[in-house]
XYZ file of C-alpha atoms in Angstrom:
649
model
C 35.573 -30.534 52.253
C 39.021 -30.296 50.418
C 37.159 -32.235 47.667
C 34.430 -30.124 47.154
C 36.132 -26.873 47.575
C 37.570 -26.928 43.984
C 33.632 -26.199 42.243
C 32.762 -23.361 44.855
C 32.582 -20.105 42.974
C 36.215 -18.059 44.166
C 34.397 -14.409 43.942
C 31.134 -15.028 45.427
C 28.749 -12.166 45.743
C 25.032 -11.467 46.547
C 24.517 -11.985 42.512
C 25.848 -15.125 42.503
C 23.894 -16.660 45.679
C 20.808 -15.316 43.656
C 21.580 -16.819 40.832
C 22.115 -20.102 42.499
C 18.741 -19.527 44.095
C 17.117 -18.475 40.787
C 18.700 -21.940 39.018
C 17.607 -24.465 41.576
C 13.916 -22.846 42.110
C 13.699 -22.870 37.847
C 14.809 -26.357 37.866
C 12.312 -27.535 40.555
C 9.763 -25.642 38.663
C 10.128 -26.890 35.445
C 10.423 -31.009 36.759
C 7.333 -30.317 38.418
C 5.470 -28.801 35.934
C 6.456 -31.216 33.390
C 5.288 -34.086 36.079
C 1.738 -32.266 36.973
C 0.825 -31.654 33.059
C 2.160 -35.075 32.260
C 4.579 -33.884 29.701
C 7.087 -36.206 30.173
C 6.473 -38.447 27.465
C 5.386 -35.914 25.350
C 8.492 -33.538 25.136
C 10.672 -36.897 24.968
C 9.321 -38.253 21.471
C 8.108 -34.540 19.844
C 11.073 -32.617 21.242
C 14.164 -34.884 22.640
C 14.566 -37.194 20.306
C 12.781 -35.405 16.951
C 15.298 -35.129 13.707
C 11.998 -32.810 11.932
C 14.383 -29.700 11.173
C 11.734 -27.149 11.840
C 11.442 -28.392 15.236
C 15.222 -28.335 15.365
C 15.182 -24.411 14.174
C 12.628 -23.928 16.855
C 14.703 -25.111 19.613
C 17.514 -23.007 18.374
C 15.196 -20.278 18.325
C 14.182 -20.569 22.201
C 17.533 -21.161 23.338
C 18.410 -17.801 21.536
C 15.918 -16.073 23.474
C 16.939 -17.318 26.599
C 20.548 -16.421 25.715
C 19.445 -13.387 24.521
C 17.374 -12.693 28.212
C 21.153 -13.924 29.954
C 23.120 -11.802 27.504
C 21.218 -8.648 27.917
C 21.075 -9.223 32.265
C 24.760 -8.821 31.841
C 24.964 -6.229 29.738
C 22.640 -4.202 31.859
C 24.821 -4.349 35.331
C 27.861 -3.271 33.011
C 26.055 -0.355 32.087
C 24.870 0.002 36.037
C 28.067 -0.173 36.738
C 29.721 2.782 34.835
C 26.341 4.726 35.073
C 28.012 6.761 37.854
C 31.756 7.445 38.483
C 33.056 5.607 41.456
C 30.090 3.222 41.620
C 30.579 0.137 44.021
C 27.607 -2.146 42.323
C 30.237 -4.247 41.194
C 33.878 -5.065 42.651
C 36.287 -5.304 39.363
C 36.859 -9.166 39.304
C 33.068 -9.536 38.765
C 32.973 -6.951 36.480
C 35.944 -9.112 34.272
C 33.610 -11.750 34.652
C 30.453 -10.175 33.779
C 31.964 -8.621 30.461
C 33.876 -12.141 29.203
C 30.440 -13.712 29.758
C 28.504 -11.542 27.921
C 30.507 -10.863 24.596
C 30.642 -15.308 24.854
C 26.987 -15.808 25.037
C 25.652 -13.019 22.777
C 28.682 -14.086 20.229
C 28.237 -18.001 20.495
C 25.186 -18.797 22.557
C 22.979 -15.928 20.942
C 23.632 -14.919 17.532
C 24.985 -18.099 16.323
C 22.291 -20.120 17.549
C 19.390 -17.308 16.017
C 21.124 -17.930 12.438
C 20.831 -21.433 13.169
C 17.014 -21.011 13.930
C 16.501 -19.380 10.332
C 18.748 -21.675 8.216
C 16.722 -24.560 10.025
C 13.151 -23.739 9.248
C 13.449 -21.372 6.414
C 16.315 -23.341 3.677
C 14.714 -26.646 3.435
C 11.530 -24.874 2.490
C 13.211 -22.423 0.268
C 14.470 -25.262 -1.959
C 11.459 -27.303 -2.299
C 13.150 -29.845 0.109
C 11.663 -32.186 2.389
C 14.216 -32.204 5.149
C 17.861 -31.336 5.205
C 20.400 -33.739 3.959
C 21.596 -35.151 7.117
C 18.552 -35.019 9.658
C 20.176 -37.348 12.846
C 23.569 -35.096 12.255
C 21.006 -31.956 12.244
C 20.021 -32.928 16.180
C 23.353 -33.736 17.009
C 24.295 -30.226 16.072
C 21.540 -29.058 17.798
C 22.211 -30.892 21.002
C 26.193 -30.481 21.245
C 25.620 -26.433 21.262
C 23.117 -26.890 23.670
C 25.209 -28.706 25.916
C 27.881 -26.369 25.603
C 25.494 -23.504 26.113
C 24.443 -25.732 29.080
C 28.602 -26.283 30.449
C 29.199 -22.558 29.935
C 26.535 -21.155 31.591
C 26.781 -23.095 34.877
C 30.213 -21.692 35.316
C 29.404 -18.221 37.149
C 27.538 -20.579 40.285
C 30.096 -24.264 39.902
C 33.770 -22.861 39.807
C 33.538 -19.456 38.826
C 33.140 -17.680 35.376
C 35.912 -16.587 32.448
C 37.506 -13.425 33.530
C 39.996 -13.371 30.663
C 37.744 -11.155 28.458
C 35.931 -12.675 25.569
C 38.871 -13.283 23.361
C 40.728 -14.922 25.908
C 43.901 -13.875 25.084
C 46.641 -15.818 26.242
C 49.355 -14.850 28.581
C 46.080 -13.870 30.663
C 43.842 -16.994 30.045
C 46.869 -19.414 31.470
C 47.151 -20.538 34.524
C 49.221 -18.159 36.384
C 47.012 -15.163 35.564
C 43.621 -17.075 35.562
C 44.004 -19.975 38.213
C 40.241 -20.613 38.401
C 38.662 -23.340 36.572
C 36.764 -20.130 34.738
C 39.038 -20.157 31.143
C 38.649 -23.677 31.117
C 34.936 -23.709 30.939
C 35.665 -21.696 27.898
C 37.808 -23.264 26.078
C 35.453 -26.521 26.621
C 31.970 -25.152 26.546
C 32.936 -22.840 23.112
C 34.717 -26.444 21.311
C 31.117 -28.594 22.333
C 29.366 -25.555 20.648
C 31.729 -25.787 17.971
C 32.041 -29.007 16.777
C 27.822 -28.606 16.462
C 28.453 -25.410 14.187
C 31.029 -27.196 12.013
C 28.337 -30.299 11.745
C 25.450 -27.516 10.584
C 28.091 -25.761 7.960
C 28.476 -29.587 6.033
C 24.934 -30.200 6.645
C 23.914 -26.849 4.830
C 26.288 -27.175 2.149
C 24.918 -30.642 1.247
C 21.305 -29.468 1.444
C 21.380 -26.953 -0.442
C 24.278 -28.501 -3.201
C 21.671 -31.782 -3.602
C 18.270 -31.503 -2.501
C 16.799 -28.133 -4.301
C 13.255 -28.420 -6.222
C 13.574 -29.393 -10.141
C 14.108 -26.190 -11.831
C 15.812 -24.422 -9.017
C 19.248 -23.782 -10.318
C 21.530 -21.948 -8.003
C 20.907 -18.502 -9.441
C 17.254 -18.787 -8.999
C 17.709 -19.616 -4.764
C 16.096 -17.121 -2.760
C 18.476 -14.309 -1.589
C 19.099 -16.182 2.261
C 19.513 -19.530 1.397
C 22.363 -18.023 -0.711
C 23.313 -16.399 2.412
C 23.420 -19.437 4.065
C 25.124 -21.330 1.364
C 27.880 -18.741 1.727
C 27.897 -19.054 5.750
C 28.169 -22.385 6.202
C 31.117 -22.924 3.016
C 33.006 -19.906 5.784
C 32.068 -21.954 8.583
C 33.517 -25.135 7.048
C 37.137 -22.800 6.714
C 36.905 -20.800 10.335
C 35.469 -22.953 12.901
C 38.606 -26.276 12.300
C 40.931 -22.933 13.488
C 38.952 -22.458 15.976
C 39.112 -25.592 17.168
C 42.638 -26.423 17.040
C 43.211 -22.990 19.015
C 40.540 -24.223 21.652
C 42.279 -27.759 22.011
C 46.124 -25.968 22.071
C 44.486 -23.401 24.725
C 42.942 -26.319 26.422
C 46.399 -28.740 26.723
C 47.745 -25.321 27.881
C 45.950 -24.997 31.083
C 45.426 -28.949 31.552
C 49.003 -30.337 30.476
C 51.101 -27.494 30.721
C 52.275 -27.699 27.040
C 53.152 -23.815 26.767
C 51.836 -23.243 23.071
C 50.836 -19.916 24.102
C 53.117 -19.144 27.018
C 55.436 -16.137 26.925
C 58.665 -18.597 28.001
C 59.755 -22.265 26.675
C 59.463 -21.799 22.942
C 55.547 -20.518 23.456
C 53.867 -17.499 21.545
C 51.318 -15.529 22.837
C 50.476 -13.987 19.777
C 49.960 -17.478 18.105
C 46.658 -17.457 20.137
C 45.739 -13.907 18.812
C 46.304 -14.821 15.197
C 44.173 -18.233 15.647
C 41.202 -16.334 17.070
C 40.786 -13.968 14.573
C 41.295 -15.997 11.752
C 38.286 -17.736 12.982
C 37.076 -14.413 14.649
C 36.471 -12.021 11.677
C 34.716 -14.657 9.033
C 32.684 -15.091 12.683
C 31.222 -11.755 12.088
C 30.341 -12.847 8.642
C 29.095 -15.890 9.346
C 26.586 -13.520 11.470
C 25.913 -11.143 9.366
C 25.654 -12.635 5.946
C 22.098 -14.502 7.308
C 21.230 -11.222 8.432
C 21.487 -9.664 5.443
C 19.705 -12.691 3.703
C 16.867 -12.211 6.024
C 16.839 -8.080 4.885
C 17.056 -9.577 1.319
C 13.965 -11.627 1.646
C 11.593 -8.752 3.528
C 12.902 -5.677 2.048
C 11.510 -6.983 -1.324
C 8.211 -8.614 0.321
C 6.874 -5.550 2.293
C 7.996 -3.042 -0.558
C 6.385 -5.589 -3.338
C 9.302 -5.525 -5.995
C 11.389 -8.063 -6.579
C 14.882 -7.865 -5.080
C 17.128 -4.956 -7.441
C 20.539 -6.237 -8.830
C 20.244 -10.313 -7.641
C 23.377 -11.049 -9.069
C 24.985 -8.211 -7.967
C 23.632 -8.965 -4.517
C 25.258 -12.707 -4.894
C 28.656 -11.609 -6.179
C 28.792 -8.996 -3.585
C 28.059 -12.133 -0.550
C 30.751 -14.159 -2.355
C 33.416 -11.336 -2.334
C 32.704 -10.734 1.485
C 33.252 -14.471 2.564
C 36.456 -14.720 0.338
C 37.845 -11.045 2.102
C 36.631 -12.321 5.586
C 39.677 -14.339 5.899
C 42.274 -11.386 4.588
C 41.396 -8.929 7.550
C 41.940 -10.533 10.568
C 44.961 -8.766 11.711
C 43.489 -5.690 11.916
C 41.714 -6.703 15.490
C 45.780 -6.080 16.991
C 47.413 -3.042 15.024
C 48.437 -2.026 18.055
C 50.227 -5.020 19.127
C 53.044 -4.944 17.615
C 53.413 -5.715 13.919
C 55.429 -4.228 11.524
C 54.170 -0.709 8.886
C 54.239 -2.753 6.133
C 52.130 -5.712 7.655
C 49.318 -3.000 9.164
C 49.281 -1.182 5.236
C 48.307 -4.534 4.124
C 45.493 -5.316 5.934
C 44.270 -1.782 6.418
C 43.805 -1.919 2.862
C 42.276 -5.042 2.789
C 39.951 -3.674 5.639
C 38.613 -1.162 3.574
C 38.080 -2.881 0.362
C 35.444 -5.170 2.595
C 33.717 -2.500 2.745
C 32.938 -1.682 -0.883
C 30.097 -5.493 -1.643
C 28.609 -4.180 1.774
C 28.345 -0.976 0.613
C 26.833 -2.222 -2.516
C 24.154 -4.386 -0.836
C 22.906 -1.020 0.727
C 22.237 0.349 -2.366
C 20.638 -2.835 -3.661
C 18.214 -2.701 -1.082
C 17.476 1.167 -0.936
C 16.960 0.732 -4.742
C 14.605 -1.678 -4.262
C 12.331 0.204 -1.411
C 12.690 2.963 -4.330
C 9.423 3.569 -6.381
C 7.864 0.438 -3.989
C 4.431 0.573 -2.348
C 6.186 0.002 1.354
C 3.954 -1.891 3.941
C 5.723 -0.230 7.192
C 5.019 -3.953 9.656
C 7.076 -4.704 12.300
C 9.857 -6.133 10.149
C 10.079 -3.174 7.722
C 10.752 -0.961 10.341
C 13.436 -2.843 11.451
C 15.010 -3.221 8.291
C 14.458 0.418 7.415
C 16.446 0.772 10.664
C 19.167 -1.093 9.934
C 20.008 0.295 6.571
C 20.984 3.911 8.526
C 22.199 2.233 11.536
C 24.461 -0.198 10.157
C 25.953 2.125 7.638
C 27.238 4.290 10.316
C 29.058 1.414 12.096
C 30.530 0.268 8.731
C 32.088 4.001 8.364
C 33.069 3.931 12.442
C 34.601 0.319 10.583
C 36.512 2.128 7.662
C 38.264 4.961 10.286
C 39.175 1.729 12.660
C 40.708 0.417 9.740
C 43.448 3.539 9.413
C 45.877 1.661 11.353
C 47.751 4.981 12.527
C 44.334 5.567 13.780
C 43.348 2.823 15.446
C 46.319 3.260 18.274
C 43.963 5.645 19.329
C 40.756 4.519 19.079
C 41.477 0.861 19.577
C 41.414 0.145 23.468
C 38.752 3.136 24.087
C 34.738 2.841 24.168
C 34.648 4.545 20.289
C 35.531 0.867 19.392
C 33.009 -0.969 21.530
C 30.347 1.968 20.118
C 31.526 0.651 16.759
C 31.200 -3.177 17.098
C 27.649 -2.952 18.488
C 26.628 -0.402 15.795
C 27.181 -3.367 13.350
C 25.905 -6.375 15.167
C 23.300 -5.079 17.295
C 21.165 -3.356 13.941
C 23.312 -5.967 11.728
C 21.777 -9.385 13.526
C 19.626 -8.498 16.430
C 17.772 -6.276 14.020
C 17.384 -9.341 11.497
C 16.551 -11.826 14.113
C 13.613 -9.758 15.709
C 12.652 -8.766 12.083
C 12.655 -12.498 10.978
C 11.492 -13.730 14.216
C 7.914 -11.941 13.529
C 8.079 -12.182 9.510
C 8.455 -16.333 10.183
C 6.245 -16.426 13.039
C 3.250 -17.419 11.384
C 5.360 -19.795 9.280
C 6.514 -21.831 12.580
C 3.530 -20.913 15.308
C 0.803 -20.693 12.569
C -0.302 -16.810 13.977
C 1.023 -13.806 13.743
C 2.416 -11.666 16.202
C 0.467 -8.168 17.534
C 2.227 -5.773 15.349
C 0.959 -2.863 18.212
C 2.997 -4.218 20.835
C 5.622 -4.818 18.719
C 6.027 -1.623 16.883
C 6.094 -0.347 20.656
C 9.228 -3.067 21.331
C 10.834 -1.572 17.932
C 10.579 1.944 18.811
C 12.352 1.495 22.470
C 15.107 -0.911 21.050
C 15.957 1.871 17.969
C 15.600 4.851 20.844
C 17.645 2.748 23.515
C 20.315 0.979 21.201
C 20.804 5.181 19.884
C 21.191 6.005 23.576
C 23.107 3.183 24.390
C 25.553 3.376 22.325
C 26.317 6.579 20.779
C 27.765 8.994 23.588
C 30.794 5.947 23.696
C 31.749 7.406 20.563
C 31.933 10.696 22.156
C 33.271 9.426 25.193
C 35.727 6.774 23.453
C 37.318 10.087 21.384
C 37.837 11.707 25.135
C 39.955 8.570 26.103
C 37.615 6.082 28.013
C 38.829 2.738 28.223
C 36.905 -0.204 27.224
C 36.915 -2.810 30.072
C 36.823 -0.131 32.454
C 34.873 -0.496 35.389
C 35.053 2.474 36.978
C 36.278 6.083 36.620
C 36.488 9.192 38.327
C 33.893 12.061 38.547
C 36.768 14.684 37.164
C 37.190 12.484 34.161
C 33.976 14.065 32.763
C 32.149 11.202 31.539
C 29.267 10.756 34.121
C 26.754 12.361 31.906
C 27.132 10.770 28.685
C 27.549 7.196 30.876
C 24.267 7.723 32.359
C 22.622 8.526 28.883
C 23.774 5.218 27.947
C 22.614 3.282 30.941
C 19.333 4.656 29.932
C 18.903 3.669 26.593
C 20.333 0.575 28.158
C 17.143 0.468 29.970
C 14.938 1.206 27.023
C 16.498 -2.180 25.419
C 15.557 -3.961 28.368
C 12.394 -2.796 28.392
C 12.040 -3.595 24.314
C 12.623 -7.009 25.569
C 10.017 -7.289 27.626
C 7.932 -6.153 25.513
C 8.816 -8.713 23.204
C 8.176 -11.596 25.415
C 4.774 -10.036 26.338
C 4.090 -9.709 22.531
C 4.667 -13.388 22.175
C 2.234 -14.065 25.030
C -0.433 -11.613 24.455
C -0.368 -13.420 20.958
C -0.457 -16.525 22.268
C -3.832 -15.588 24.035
C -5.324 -13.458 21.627
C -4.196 -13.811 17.791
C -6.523 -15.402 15.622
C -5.488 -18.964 14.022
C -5.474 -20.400 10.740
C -3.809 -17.042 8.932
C -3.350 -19.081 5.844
C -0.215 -19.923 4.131
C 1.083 -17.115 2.852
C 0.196 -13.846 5.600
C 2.801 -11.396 3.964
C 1.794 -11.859 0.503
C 5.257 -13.421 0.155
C 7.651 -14.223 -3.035
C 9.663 -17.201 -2.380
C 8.746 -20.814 -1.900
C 8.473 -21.307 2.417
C 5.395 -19.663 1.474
C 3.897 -21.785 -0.701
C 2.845 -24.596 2.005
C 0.787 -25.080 5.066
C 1.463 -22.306 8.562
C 2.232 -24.200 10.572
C 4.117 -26.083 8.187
C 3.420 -30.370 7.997
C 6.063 -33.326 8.803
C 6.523 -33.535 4.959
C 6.503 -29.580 4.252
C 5.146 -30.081 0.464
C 2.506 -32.919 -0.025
C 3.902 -32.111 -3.946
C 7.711 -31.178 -4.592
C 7.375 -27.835 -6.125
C 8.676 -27.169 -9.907
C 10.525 -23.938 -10.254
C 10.741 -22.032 -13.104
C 11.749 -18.571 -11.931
C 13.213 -16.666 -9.470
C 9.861 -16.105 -7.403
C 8.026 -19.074 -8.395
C 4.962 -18.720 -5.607
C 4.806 -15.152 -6.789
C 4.770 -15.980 -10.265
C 2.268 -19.034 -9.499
C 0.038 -16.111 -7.296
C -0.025 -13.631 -9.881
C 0.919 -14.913 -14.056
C -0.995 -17.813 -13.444
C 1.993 -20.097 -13.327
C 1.703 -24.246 -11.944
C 3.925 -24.947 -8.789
C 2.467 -28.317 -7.682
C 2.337 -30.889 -10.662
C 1.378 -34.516 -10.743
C -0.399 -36.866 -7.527
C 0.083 -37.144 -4.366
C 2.609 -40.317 -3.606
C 4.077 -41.758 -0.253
C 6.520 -39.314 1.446
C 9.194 -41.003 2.999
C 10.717 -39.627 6.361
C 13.463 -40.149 8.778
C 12.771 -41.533 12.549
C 13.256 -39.921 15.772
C 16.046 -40.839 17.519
C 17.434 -40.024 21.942
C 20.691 -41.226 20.577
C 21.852 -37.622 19.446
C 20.571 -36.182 22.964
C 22.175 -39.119 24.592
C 25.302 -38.624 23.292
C 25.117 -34.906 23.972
C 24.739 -34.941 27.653
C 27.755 -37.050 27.617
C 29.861 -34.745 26.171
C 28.307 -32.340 28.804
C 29.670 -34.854 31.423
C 33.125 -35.156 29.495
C 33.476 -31.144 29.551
C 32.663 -30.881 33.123
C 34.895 -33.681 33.835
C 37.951 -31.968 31.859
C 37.095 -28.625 33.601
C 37.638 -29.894 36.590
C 40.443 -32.607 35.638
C 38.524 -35.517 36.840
C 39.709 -38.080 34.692
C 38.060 -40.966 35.330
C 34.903 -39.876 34.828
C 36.278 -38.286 31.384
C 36.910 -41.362 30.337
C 34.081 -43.004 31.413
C 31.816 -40.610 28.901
C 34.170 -40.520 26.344
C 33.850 -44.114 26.167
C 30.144 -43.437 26.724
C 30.475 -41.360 23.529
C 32.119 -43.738 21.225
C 29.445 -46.431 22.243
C 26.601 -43.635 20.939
C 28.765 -43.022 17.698
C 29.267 -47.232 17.144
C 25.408 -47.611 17.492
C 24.811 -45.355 15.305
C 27.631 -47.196 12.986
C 25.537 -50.292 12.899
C 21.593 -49.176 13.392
C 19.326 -50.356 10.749
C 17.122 -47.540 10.395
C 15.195 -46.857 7.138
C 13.245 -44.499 8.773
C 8.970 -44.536 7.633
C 6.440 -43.770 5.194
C 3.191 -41.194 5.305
C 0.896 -42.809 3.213
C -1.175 -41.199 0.684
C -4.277 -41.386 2.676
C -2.405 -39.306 5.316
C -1.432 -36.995 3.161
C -4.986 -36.193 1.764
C -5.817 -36.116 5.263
C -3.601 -33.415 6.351
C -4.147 -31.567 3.756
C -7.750 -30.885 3.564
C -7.475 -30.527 7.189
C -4.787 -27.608 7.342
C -6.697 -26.128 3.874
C -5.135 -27.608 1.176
C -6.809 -28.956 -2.027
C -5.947 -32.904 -2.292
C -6.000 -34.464 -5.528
């Protein structure tokens, strides 16, 4: 037993037996639906082993969603928890653990993974491209986060979760004050993840820098692939910090190397200035798709052409460049010098001024528009209100004097989600029903989910507001419970509500996608939205090849200049597409990184290097494959297209 005692879970509670329950009965469910429907084959060789980057952004997309349903169950017992003063729903150790896993997976494992969805199916077909540049390292990517999605996740039932909050500061996150294997599975699962983000940022950049449509200079891309041409140049500078920090934390807690410790020539605020200087561009590299996706359906559903586009691209550029000259405002109050906290309060506010322009761009746009109010015009509507109030929460955080009072209180935690949650869940739902049709090939009920909008709007407001009030009266974040003569039992309980109205928006956002499913007509045609930019201009759902005819731009909005001034978008024949292959290697040499992870978590060396040797073996047959990939021949092409509506020639 002294073996196997090191991967029990060292809190265990009723939660945690139910979640092993829940993990083993999903498991058996899913192996035996998969052997009853014979799908075995089938998700191996259109799923496993595909390189077709739509595919790839849809994967991302349901892994999002399931992060997203993980995320939120943890957010939801935190709120339970403080609902009441002096609650017992949750002991404090498993509220530490419950917080650090949330921030992690709604951070890494759902955001990041949602702007990964978009820049995967929307940017090739923005730029007239075929695929992206690099479709095998596109699956790796895809693979290694899920994997590391995969490691992290199993930590809260095989050895216990992070309890060192989601930052992870060190001296806490080393071994004397976090003994459990918990911090490692952190400092693992988030470098896996990592090393896939870092593979997507080159991948983009490449795309985007070589494979655009004739005529499609960089000042005519559409408003988000600029966003994601900015996002992935910032990923290329944040994430190698990010993972030096992860391998220093990681020798730390394996080796005993003291980078971070507080004794033997360590620093502990090394660690803080490493995060962060990945950490802040992080919440760029979120919101900068975001506001891409805002950029392209602000201008669709109000029917005018996006106001001030250079303006709009200057202002993305200035944001990634400050994203790396704030960082230090995330520890004011730990210790640095006047001088030091003038600096970057100043640069803190300056940020704000391009975001503050981008409002205006897109309230100038909606102005003197004929406004279609859909499901994602009401969200970005929402956001435009919503958001601006957490960038001004932003600007009085950024007073450093301040911030040593509003810093380690609930006015702060009020303040982050007021950005992200109308700043990137916002533009995820919006884009996830504005590219529906474009991945699915239907739409989604826009009943059901104006219903979802209108609780998520109500409950995020009811969520989140009153911890202003309350942060102002001196709650502390982190907090798991208080006293009734502290005062804030009302204004908690308001909170856990409109917690409850967010859970309930996402189930009615799961029952949108399956009452749609079941009930929304087929074959909308190609363009649903009466769209401007070029995803538009091919089939829903969209073929292998995504244009039977590269496109020839000439404009900013060539498919709305080709809809409407008469203008040619497809010129010259059809000819033989050429394509890449599938390939299980990527997903092969995924899982073994899985089994190297677990196998550093829990020091077991020999099987470490048994996959990392497993690993190099995947990475030397790639080395020497011969692989030219295949053809679609015209006559295929001709067929597709007369079958999904097209005109062949």
């Amino acid at each position: 037993m002294g073996y196997f005692a090191k991967f029990a879970v060292p809190h265990p509670s009723p939660a945690i037996y139910a979640s092993m329950i829940a993990i083993v009965v999903t498991v058996f469910l899913i192996i035996f639906g998969l052997t009853y429907f014979k799908k075995w084959i089938y998700l191996w060789s259109e799923w496993i082993t595909t390189v077709d980057h739509k595919k790839i952004g849809t994967m991302y997309l349901i892994a999002a969603l399931l992060m997203l349903f993980r995320g939120g169950v943890d957010a939801l017992m935190m709120r339970a928890q403080t609902a009441v003063p002096d609650n017992k729903l949750l002991d404090s150790q498993h509220y530490n653990e419950v917080f650090s896993a949330h921030g992690v997976i709604m951070i890494i494992f759902m955001a990041m993974p949602y702007i990964m969805a978009f820049m995967n199916i929307v940017v090739p077909l923005q730029i007239g491209a075929r695929d992206v540049a690099f479709p095998r390292l596109n699956a790796v990517s895809f693979w290694l986060f899920f994997m590391g999605a995969m490691l992290f996740n199993i930590s809260f039932v095989i050895g216990g979760s992070p309890d060192a909050g989601w930052t992870s500061y060190f001296p806490l996150a080393d071994n004397e004050f976090s003994p459990s294997v918990g911090t490692n599975y952190y400092m693992i699962a988030i470098q896996i993840a990592g090393i896939g983000t870092l593979m997507t940022g080159i991948n983009f950049i490449t795309t985007i820098l070589r494979m655009r449509a004739p005529g499609m200079t960089l000042m005519r891309m559409p408003m988000f692939t600029w966003s994601a041409f900015v996002t992935s140049i910032i990923i290329i500078f944040a994430f190698p910090v990010l993972t030096i920090a992860l391998l220093m934390g990681t020798m730390d807690r394996l080796f005993e190397t003291k980078f971070f410790a507080m004794t033997d020539g360590g620093m502990d605020m090394l660690w803080a200035n490493l995060f962060w200087v990945w950490g802040h561009p992080e919440v760029y590299i979120l919101i900068l798709p975001a506001f891409g996706i805002f950029s392209e359906i602000i201008p669709t559903f109000s029917r005018r052409n996006i106001y001030g586009y250079k303006s709009m691209v200057i202002s993305m550029v200035v944001i990634s460049l400050y994203s790396f000259f704030v960082w230090t405002h995330h520890f004011f109050t730990m210790g640095q010098t006047a001088y030091v906290n003038s600096i970057f309060s100043i640069t803190t506010m300056v940020i704000a001024v391009p975001t503050g322009i981008k409002i205006f761009n897109w309230l100038l746009t909606m102005w003197k528009g004929r406004i279609r109010f859909t499901v994602p015009m009401l969200y970005s509507i929402a956001f435009i209100p919503l958001f601006t109030i957490g960038g001004v929460t932003g600007v009085m955080l950024a007073m450093s004097a301040a911030d040593y009072q509003y810093h380690n209180t609930m006015f702060l935690v009020a303040h982050f989600h007021n950005v992200i949650i109308p700043g990137v869940a916002f533009a995820v739902l919006a884009g996830s029903t504005y590219y529906w049709p474009k991945i699915f090939g239907f739409m989604l009920n826009e009943r059901i989910g104006k219903w979802a909008f209108w609780f998520l709007t109500i409950g995020f407001s009811l969520a989140f507001f009153p911890m202003y009030i309350t942060g102002l009266d001196g709650q502390a974040r982190r907090m798991y419970t208080y006293s009734e003569a502290s005062g804030y039992g009302l204004l908690n309980f308001v909170s856990f509500i409109g917690a409850a109205f967010m859970a309930i928006s996402f189930v009615l956002i799961v029952y949108t996608i399956y009452y749609s499913i079941r009930h929304s007509p087929r074959h909308v045609g190609g363009d649903p939205w009466d769209a401007r930019s070029l995803e538009w201009a091919t089939h829903n759902p969209v073929p292998e090849y995504n244009f039977a005819i590269i496109p020839q731009v000439d404009s900013r909005e060539p498919f709305w200049d080709a809809k409407y001034k008469r203008y040619e978008l497809f010129k010259g024949d059809y000819k033989k597409i050429h394509m890449p292959n599938n390939s299980g290697v990527p997903f092969i040499m995924s899982a073994l990184f899985f089994v190297f992870g677990f196998a550093l978590v829990f020091s077991m060396w020999i099987l470490a290097v048994i996959s990392l040797i497993g690993i190099f073996i995947c990475m030397a047959h790639r080395s020497f494959e011969i692989d030219h990939g295949h053809y679609i021949s015209v006559e295929e092409i001709k067929e597709t297209e007369v079958k999904m509506g097209g005109n062949h020639k």
